[in-house]
Amino acid sequence: MALSTRQVFLAVPWLAIGLVVASIGWWQTRTPEPAQTAACPDLHVGCALQLDGRTVTVRVEGKLQVLKPFQLTVNAPGARKVQAQFTMASMDMGFNLYSLRPDAQGGFRARIVLPVCVSGRRDWVMSLEIDGRRIDLPFVTELS
Ligand SMILES: [Cu+2]
């Protein structure tokens, strides 16, 4: 049985949908990079973390409040790509991924604005990805 042009045209959207579903499935089954978790008691003071044998420092300037911009500075000697993603455990908080830009002091910076949590939670996880290696830093936002 030969397919008519009309039948082919009708099949195209379904093929496209199938492709999208398949790629979402692939994306979700991708094994995530095993992340290490580090504690940084006070991000304003900053922390020195060990990642792959190098010392990475992380610091925040400005209040750690939702809807208010704060400055994130990461120093990672020799790093090429630094990204920070902000999530909540078992809750979709939307897309909060930032690419940090090199600053004049040899560090990386980004201006971060976190969304409000509809559940009123304040516990966030900052996942730093430095040249493909990830480190998770749990923190709690300030109320005022
Ligand atoms: Cu939340």
JSON list of C-alpha atoms and ligand atoms in Angstrom, two decimals:
[
{"chain": "A", "resi": 1, "resn": "MET", "atom": "CA", "xyz": [0.00, 0.00, 0.00]},
{"chain": "A", "resi": 2, "resn": "ALA", "atom": "CA", "xyz": [1.48, 3.29, -1.04]},
{"chain": "A", "resi": 3, "resn": "LEU", "atom": "CA", "xyz": [1.07, 6.32, 1.22]},
{"chain": "A", "resi": 4, "resn": "SER", "atom": "CA", "xyz": [-0.72, 9.29, -0.22]},
{"chain": "A", "resi": 5, "resn": "THR", "atom": "CA", "xyz": [0.74, 12.76, 0.21]},
{"chain": "A", "resi": 6, "resn": "ARG", "atom": "CA", "xyz": [-2.09, 13.53, 2.59]},
{"chain": "A", "resi": 7, "resn": "GLN", "atom": "CA", "xyz": [-1.27, 10.52, 4.76]},
{"chain": "A", "resi": 8, "resn": "VAL", "atom": "CA", "xyz": [2.39, 11.54, 4.88]},
{"chain": "A", "resi": 9, "resn": "PHE", "atom": "CA", "xyz": [1.42, 15.08, 5.92]},
{"chain": "A", "resi": 10, "resn": "LEU", "atom": "CA", "xyz": [-0.79, 13.70, 8.66]},
{"chain": "A", "resi": 11, "resn": "ALA", "atom": "CA", "xyz": [2.01, 11.46, 9.94]},
{"chain": "A", "resi": 12, "resn": "VAL", "atom": "CA", "xyz": [4.58, 14.25, 10.25]},
{"chain": "A", "resi": 13, "resn": "PRO", "atom": "CA", "xyz": [3.20, 15.85, 13.46]},
{"chain": "A", "resi": 14, "resn": "TRP", "atom": "CA", "xyz": [2.97, 12.43, 15.12]},
{"chain": "A", "resi": 15, "resn": "LEU", "atom": "CA", "xyz": [6.54, 11.64, 14.21]},
{"chain": "A", "resi": 16, "resn": "ALA", "atom": "CA", "xyz": [7.60, 14.99, 15.65]},
{"chain": "A", "resi": 17, "resn": "ILE", "atom": "CA", "xyz": [5.70, 14.33, 18.88]},
{"chain": "A", "resi": 18, "resn": "GLY", "atom": "CA", "xyz": [7.28, 10.88, 19.07]},
{"chain": "A", "resi": 19, "resn": "LEU", "atom": "CA", "xyz": [10.73, 12.38, 18.70]},
{"chain": "A", "resi": 20, "resn": "VAL", "atom": "CA", "xyz": [10.08, 14.93, 21.45]},
{"chain": "A", "resi": 21, "resn": "VAL", "atom": "CA", "xyz": [8.76, 12.25, 23.83]},
{"chain": "A", "resi": 22, "resn": "ALA", "atom": "CA", "xyz": [11.73, 10.02, 23.07]},
{"chain": "A", "resi": 23, "resn": "SER", "atom": "CA", "xyz": [14.23, 12.80, 23.71]},
{"chain": "A", "resi": 24, "resn": "ILE", "atom": "CA", "xyz": [12.55, 13.74, 27.01]},
{"chain": "A", "resi": 25, "resn": "GLY", "atom": "CA", "xyz": [12.80, 10.09, 28.03]},
{"chain": "A", "resi": 26, "resn": "TRP", "atom": "CA", "xyz": [16.46, 10.01, 27.11]},
{"chain": "A", "resi": 27, "resn": "TRP", "atom": "CA", "xyz": [17.08, 13.25, 29.01]},
{"chain": "A", "resi": 28, "resn": "GLN", "atom": "CA", "xyz": [15.43, 11.92, 32.18]},
{"chain": "A", "resi": 29, "resn": "THR", "atom": "CA", "xyz": [17.23, 8.58, 32.15]},
{"chain": "A", "resi": 30, "resn": "ARG", "atom": "CA", "xyz": [20.63, 10.19, 31.68]},
{"chain": "A", "resi": 31, "resn": "THR", "atom": "CA", "xyz": [22.61, 9.30, 34.77]},
{"chain": "A", "resi": 32, "resn": "PRO", "atom": "CA", "xyz": [23.35, 12.53, 36.55]},
{"chain": "A", "resi": 33, "resn": "GLU", "atom": "CA", "xyz": [26.88, 13.43, 37.52]},
{"chain": "A", "resi": 34, "resn": "PRO", "atom": "CA", "xyz": [27.44, 12.16, 41.07]},
{"chain": "A", "resi": 35, "resn": "ALA", "atom": "CA", "xyz": [27.49, 15.33, 43.09]},
{"chain": "A", "resi": 36, "resn": "GLN", "atom": "CA", "xyz": [29.30, 15.95, 46.29]},
{"chain": "A", "resi": 37, "resn": "THR", "atom": "CA", "xyz": [27.67, 18.05, 48.94]},
{"chain": "A", "resi": 38, "resn": "ALA", "atom": "CA", "xyz": [29.53, 20.64, 50.93]},
{"chain": "A", "resi": 39, "resn": "ALA", "atom": "CA", "xyz": [28.47, 22.71, 53.89]},
{"chain": "A", "resi": 40, "resn": "CYS", "atom": "CA", "xyz": [28.99, 26.43, 53.84]},
{"chain": "A", "resi": 41, "resn": "PRO", "atom": "CA", "xyz": [27.65, 27.81, 57.13]},
{"chain": "A", "resi": 42, "resn": "ASP", "atom": "CA", "xyz": [27.83, 31.43, 56.03]},
{"chain": "A", "resi": 43, "resn": "LEU", "atom": "CA", "xyz": [27.93, 32.22, 52.34]},
{"chain": "A", "resi": 44, "resn": "HIS", "atom": "CA", "xyz": [28.55, 35.90, 53.10]},
{"chain": "A", "resi": 45, "resn": "VAL", "atom": "CA", "xyz": [31.81, 35.04, 54.83]},
{"chain": "A", "resi": 46, "resn": "GLY", "atom": "CA", "xyz": [32.48, 32.57, 52.04]},
{"chain": "A", "resi": 47, "resn": "CYS", "atom": "CA", "xyz": [33.85, 29.06, 51.95]},
{"chain": "A", "resi": 48, "resn": "ALA", "atom": "CA", "xyz": [36.80, 27.21, 50.56]},
{"chain": "A", "resi": 49, "resn": "LEU", "atom": "CA", "xyz": [35.79, 23.89, 49.06]},
{"chain": "A", "resi": 50, "resn": "GLN", "atom": "CA", "xyz": [37.82, 21.05, 47.65]},
{"chain": "A", "resi": 51, "resn": "LEU", "atom": "CA", "xyz": [36.84, 19.95, 44.18]},
{"chain": "A", "resi": 52, "resn": "ASP", "atom": "CA", "xyz": [39.04, 17.58, 42.25]},
{"chain": "A", "resi": 53, "resn": "GLY", "atom": "CA", "xyz": [42.11, 18.54, 44.23]},
{"chain": "A", "resi": 54, "resn": "ARG", "atom": "CA", "xyz": [41.68, 22.23, 43.69]},
{"chain": "A", "resi": 55, "resn": "THR", "atom": "CA", "xyz": [40.43, 24.82, 46.11]},
{"chain": "A", "resi": 56, "resn": "VAL", "atom": "CA", "xyz": [37.29, 26.61, 45.05]},
{"chain": "A", "resi": 57, "resn": "THR", "atom": "CA", "xyz": [36.02, 29.58, 47.00]},
{"chain": "A", "resi": 58, "resn": "VAL", "atom": "CA", "xyz": [32.40, 30.69, 47.00]},
{"chain": "A", "resi": 59, "resn": "ARG", "atom": "CA", "xyz": [31.02, 33.92, 48.35]},
{"chain": "A", "resi": 60, "resn": "VAL", "atom": "CA", "xyz": [27.80, 35.83, 48.25]},
{"chain": "A", "resi": 61, "resn": "GLU", "atom": "CA", "xyz": [27.39, 39.60, 48.50]},
{"chain": "A", "resi": 62, "resn": "GLY", "atom": "CA", "xyz": [24.01, 41.04, 49.31]},
{"chain": "A", "resi": 63, "resn": "LYS", "atom": "CA", "xyz": [21.19, 39.54, 51.30]},
{"chain": "A", "resi": 64, "resn": "LEU", "atom": "CA", "xyz": [20.23, 35.99, 50.46]},
{"chain": "A", "resi": 65, "resn": "GLN", "atom": "CA", "xyz": [16.59, 36.82, 49.92]},
{"chain": "A", "resi": 66, "resn": "VAL", "atom": "CA", "xyz": [14.12, 35.81, 47.28]},
{"chain": "A", "resi": 67, "resn": "LEU", "atom": "CA", "xyz": [13.31, 38.34, 44.56]},
{"chain": "A", "resi": 68, "resn": "LYS", "atom": "CA", "xyz": [16.33, 40.42, 45.54]},
{"chain": "A", "resi": 69, "resn": "PRO", "atom": "CA", "xyz": [19.48, 40.26, 43.46]},
{"chain": "A", "resi": 70, "resn": "PHE", "atom": "CA", "xyz": [22.65, 39.07, 45.12]},
{"chain": "A", "resi": 71, "resn": "GLN", "atom": "CA", "xyz": [26.12, 38.64, 43.75]},
{"chain": "A", "resi": 72, "resn": "LEU", "atom": "CA", "xyz": [27.69, 35.20, 43.59]},
{"chain": "A", "resi": 73, "resn": "THR", "atom": "CA", "xyz": [31.45, 35.03, 43.23]},
{"chain": "A", "resi": 74, "resn": "VAL", "atom": "CA", "xyz": [33.34, 31.80, 42.62]},
{"chain": "A", "resi": 75, "resn": "ASN", "atom": "CA", "xyz": [37.09, 31.55, 42.47]},
{"chain": "A", "resi": 76, "resn": "ALA", "atom": "CA", "xyz": [38.31, 28.38, 40.83]},
{"chain": "A", "resi": 77, "resn": "PRO", "atom": "CA", "xyz": [41.89, 28.55, 39.54]},
{"chain": "A", "resi": 78, "resn": "GLY", "atom": "CA", "xyz": [42.14, 27.39, 35.96]},
{"chain": "A", "resi": 79, "resn": "ALA", "atom": "CA", "xyz": [38.41, 26.96, 35.52]},
{"chain": "A", "resi": 80, "resn": "ARG", "atom": "CA", "xyz": [36.94, 27.52, 32.07]},
{"chain": "A", "resi": 81, "resn": "LYS", "atom": "CA", "xyz": [33.22, 27.17, 32.69]},
{"chain": "A", "resi": 82, "resn": "VAL", "atom": "CA", "xyz": [31.35, 27.89, 35.90]},
{"chain": "A", "resi": 83, "resn": "GLN", "atom": "CA", "xyz": [27.61, 27.52, 36.26]},
{"chain": "A", "resi": 84, "resn": "ALA", "atom": "CA", "xyz": [25.29, 27.72, 39.24]},
{"chain": "A", "resi": 85, "resn": "GLN", "atom": "CA", "xyz": [21.89, 26.12, 39.42]},
{"chain": "A", "resi": 86, "resn": "PHE", "atom": "CA", "xyz": [19.41, 26.74, 42.22]},
{"chain": "A", "resi": 87, "resn": "THR", "atom": "CA", "xyz": [16.94, 24.02, 43.18]},
{"chain": "A", "resi": 88, "resn": "MET", "atom": "CA", "xyz": [14.86, 22.74, 46.07]},
{"chain": "A", "resi": 89, "resn": "ALA", "atom": "CA", "xyz": [14.85, 19.11, 47.16]},
{"chain": "A", "resi": 90, "resn": "SER", "atom": "CA", "xyz": [11.84, 17.29, 45.67]},
{"chain": "A", "resi": 91, "resn": "MET", "atom": "CA", "xyz": [10.24, 20.46, 44.37]},
{"chain": "A", "resi": 92, "resn": "ASP", "atom": "CA", "xyz": [10.32, 21.97, 40.92]},
{"chain": "A", "resi": 93, "resn": "MET", "atom": "CA", "xyz": [11.35, 25.58, 41.34]},
{"chain": "A", "resi": 94, "resn": "GLY", "atom": "CA", "xyz": [11.64, 26.34, 37.66]},
{"chain": "A", "resi": 95, "resn": "PHE", "atom": "CA", "xyz": [14.72, 27.08, 35.65]},
{"chain": "A", "resi": 96, "resn": "ASN", "atom": "CA", "xyz": [17.35, 28.81, 37.75]},
{"chain": "A", "resi": 97, "resn": "LEU", "atom": "CA", "xyz": [20.57, 28.25, 35.90]},
{"chain": "A", "resi": 98, "resn": "TYR", "atom": "CA", "xyz": [23.25, 30.92, 35.71]},
{"chain": "A", "resi": 99, "resn": "SER", "atom": "CA", "xyz": [26.47, 31.02, 33.74]},
{"chain": "A", "resi": 100, "resn": "LEU", "atom": "CA", "xyz": [29.03, 32.91, 35.75]},
{"chain": "A", "resi": 101, "resn": "ARG", "atom": "CA", "xyz": [31.13, 35.40, 33.87]},
{"chain": "A", "resi": 102, "resn": "PRO", "atom": "CA", "xyz": [34.84, 35.96, 34.43]},
{"chain": "A", "resi": 103, "resn": "ASP", "atom": "CA", "xyz": [35.58, 39.08, 36.44]},
{"chain": "A", "resi": 104, "resn": "ALA", "atom": "CA", "xyz": [38.64, 41.32, 36.51]},
{"chain": "A", "resi": 105, "resn": "GLN", "atom": "CA", "xyz": [39.99, 39.59, 39.63]},
{"chain": "A", "resi": 106, "resn": "GLY", "atom": "CA", "xyz": [40.23, 36.17, 38.00]},
{"chain": "A", "resi": 107, "resn": "GLY", "atom": "CA", "xyz": [37.00, 34.90, 39.52]},
{"chain": "A", "resi": 108, "resn": "PHE", "atom": "CA", "xyz": [33.57, 34.23, 38.12]},
{"chain": "A", "resi": 109, "resn": "ARG", "atom": "CA", "xyz": [30.44, 36.17, 38.92]},
{"chain": "A", "resi": 110, "resn": "ALA", "atom": "CA", "xyz": [26.73, 36.19, 38.41]},
{"chain": "A", "resi": 111, "resn": "ARG", "atom": "CA", "xyz": [23.86, 38.27, 39.65]},
{"chain": "A", "resi": 112, "resn": "ILE", "atom": "CA", "xyz": [21.27, 35.88, 41.05]},
{"chain": "A", "resi": 113, "resn": "VAL", "atom": "CA", "xyz": [17.57, 36.43, 41.65]},
{"chain": "A", "resi": 114, "resn": "LEU", "atom": "CA", "xyz": [15.69, 33.57, 43.29]},
{"chain": "A", "resi": 115, "resn": "PRO", "atom": "CA", "xyz": [11.95, 33.07, 42.91]},
{"chain": "A", "resi": 116, "resn": "VAL", "atom": "CA", "xyz": [9.49, 32.87, 45.77]},
{"chain": "A", "resi": 117, "resn": "CYS", "atom": "CA", "xyz": [8.61, 29.37, 46.96]},
{"chain": "A", "resi": 118, "resn": "VAL", "atom": "CA", "xyz": [4.85, 28.81, 46.87]},
{"chain": "A", "resi": 119, "resn": "SER", "atom": "CA", "xyz": [5.19, 26.45, 49.86]},
{"chain": "A", "resi": 120, "resn": "GLY", "atom": "CA", "xyz": [7.02, 29.04, 51.88]},
{"chain": "A", "resi": 121, "resn": "ARG", "atom": "CA", "xyz": [10.17, 26.95, 51.99]},
{"chain": "A", "resi": 122, "resn": "ARG", "atom": "CA", "xyz": [13.53, 28.66, 52.26]},
{"chain": "A", "resi": 123, "resn": "ASP", "atom": "CA", "xyz": [15.85, 25.69, 51.90]},
{"chain": "A", "resi": 124, "resn": "TRP", "atom": "CA", "xyz": [17.70, 25.86, 48.61]},
{"chain": "A", "resi": 125, "resn": "VAL", "atom": "CA", "xyz": [20.54, 23.95, 47.05]},
{"chain": "A", "resi": 126, "resn": "MET", "atom": "CA", "xyz": [23.10, 25.77, 44.98]},
{"chain": "A", "resi": 127, "resn": "SER", "atom": "CA", "xyz": [24.71, 23.35, 42.55]},
{"chain": "A", "resi": 128, "resn": "LEU", "atom": "CA", "xyz": [27.99, 24.68, 41.27]},
{"chain": "A", "resi": 129, "resn": "GLU", "atom": "CA", "xyz": [29.25, 23.09, 38.11]},
{"chain": "A", "resi": 130, "resn": "ILE", "atom": "CA", "xyz": [32.86, 23.80, 37.37]},
{"chain": "A", "resi": 131, "resn": "ASP", "atom": "CA", "xyz": [34.19, 22.32, 34.14]},
{"chain": "A", "resi": 132, "resn": "GLY", "atom": "CA", "xyz": [31.64, 19.52, 34.40]},
{"chain": "A", "resi": 133, "resn": "ARG", "atom": "CA", "xyz": [32.28, 18.69, 38.06]},
{"chain": "A", "resi": 134, "resn": "ARG", "atom": "CA", "xyz": [29.43, 19.41, 40.42]},
{"chain": "A", "resi": 135, "resn": "ILE", "atom": "CA", "xyz": [29.27, 20.38, 44.04]},
{"chain": "A", "resi": 136, "resn": "ASP", "atom": "CA", "xyz": [26.05, 21.02, 45.95]},
{"chain": "A", "resi": 137, "resn": "LEU", "atom": "CA", "xyz": [25.78, 23.69, 48.62]},
{"chain": "A", "resi": 138, "resn": "PRO", "atom": "CA", "xyz": [22.58, 23.70, 50.66]},
{"chain": "A", "resi": 139, "resn": "PHE", "atom": "CA", "xyz": [21.60, 27.06, 52.11]},
{"chain": "A", "resi": 140, "resn": "VAL", "atom": "CA", "xyz": [18.60, 28.85, 53.56]},
{"chain": "A", "resi": 141, "resn": "THR", "atom": "CA", "xyz": [17.40, 32.22, 52.37]},
{"chain": "A", "resi": 142, "resn": "GLU", "atom": "CA", "xyz": [17.03, 35.09, 54.82]},
{"chain": "A", "resi": 143, "resn": "LEU", "atom": "CA", "xyz": [13.66, 36.52, 55.78]},
{"chain": "A", "resi": 144, "resn": "SER", "atom": "CA", "xyz": [14.82, 40.11, 56.11]},
{"chain": "B", "resi": 1, "resn": "CU", "atom": "CU", "xyz": [9.93, 25.61, 46.70]}
]
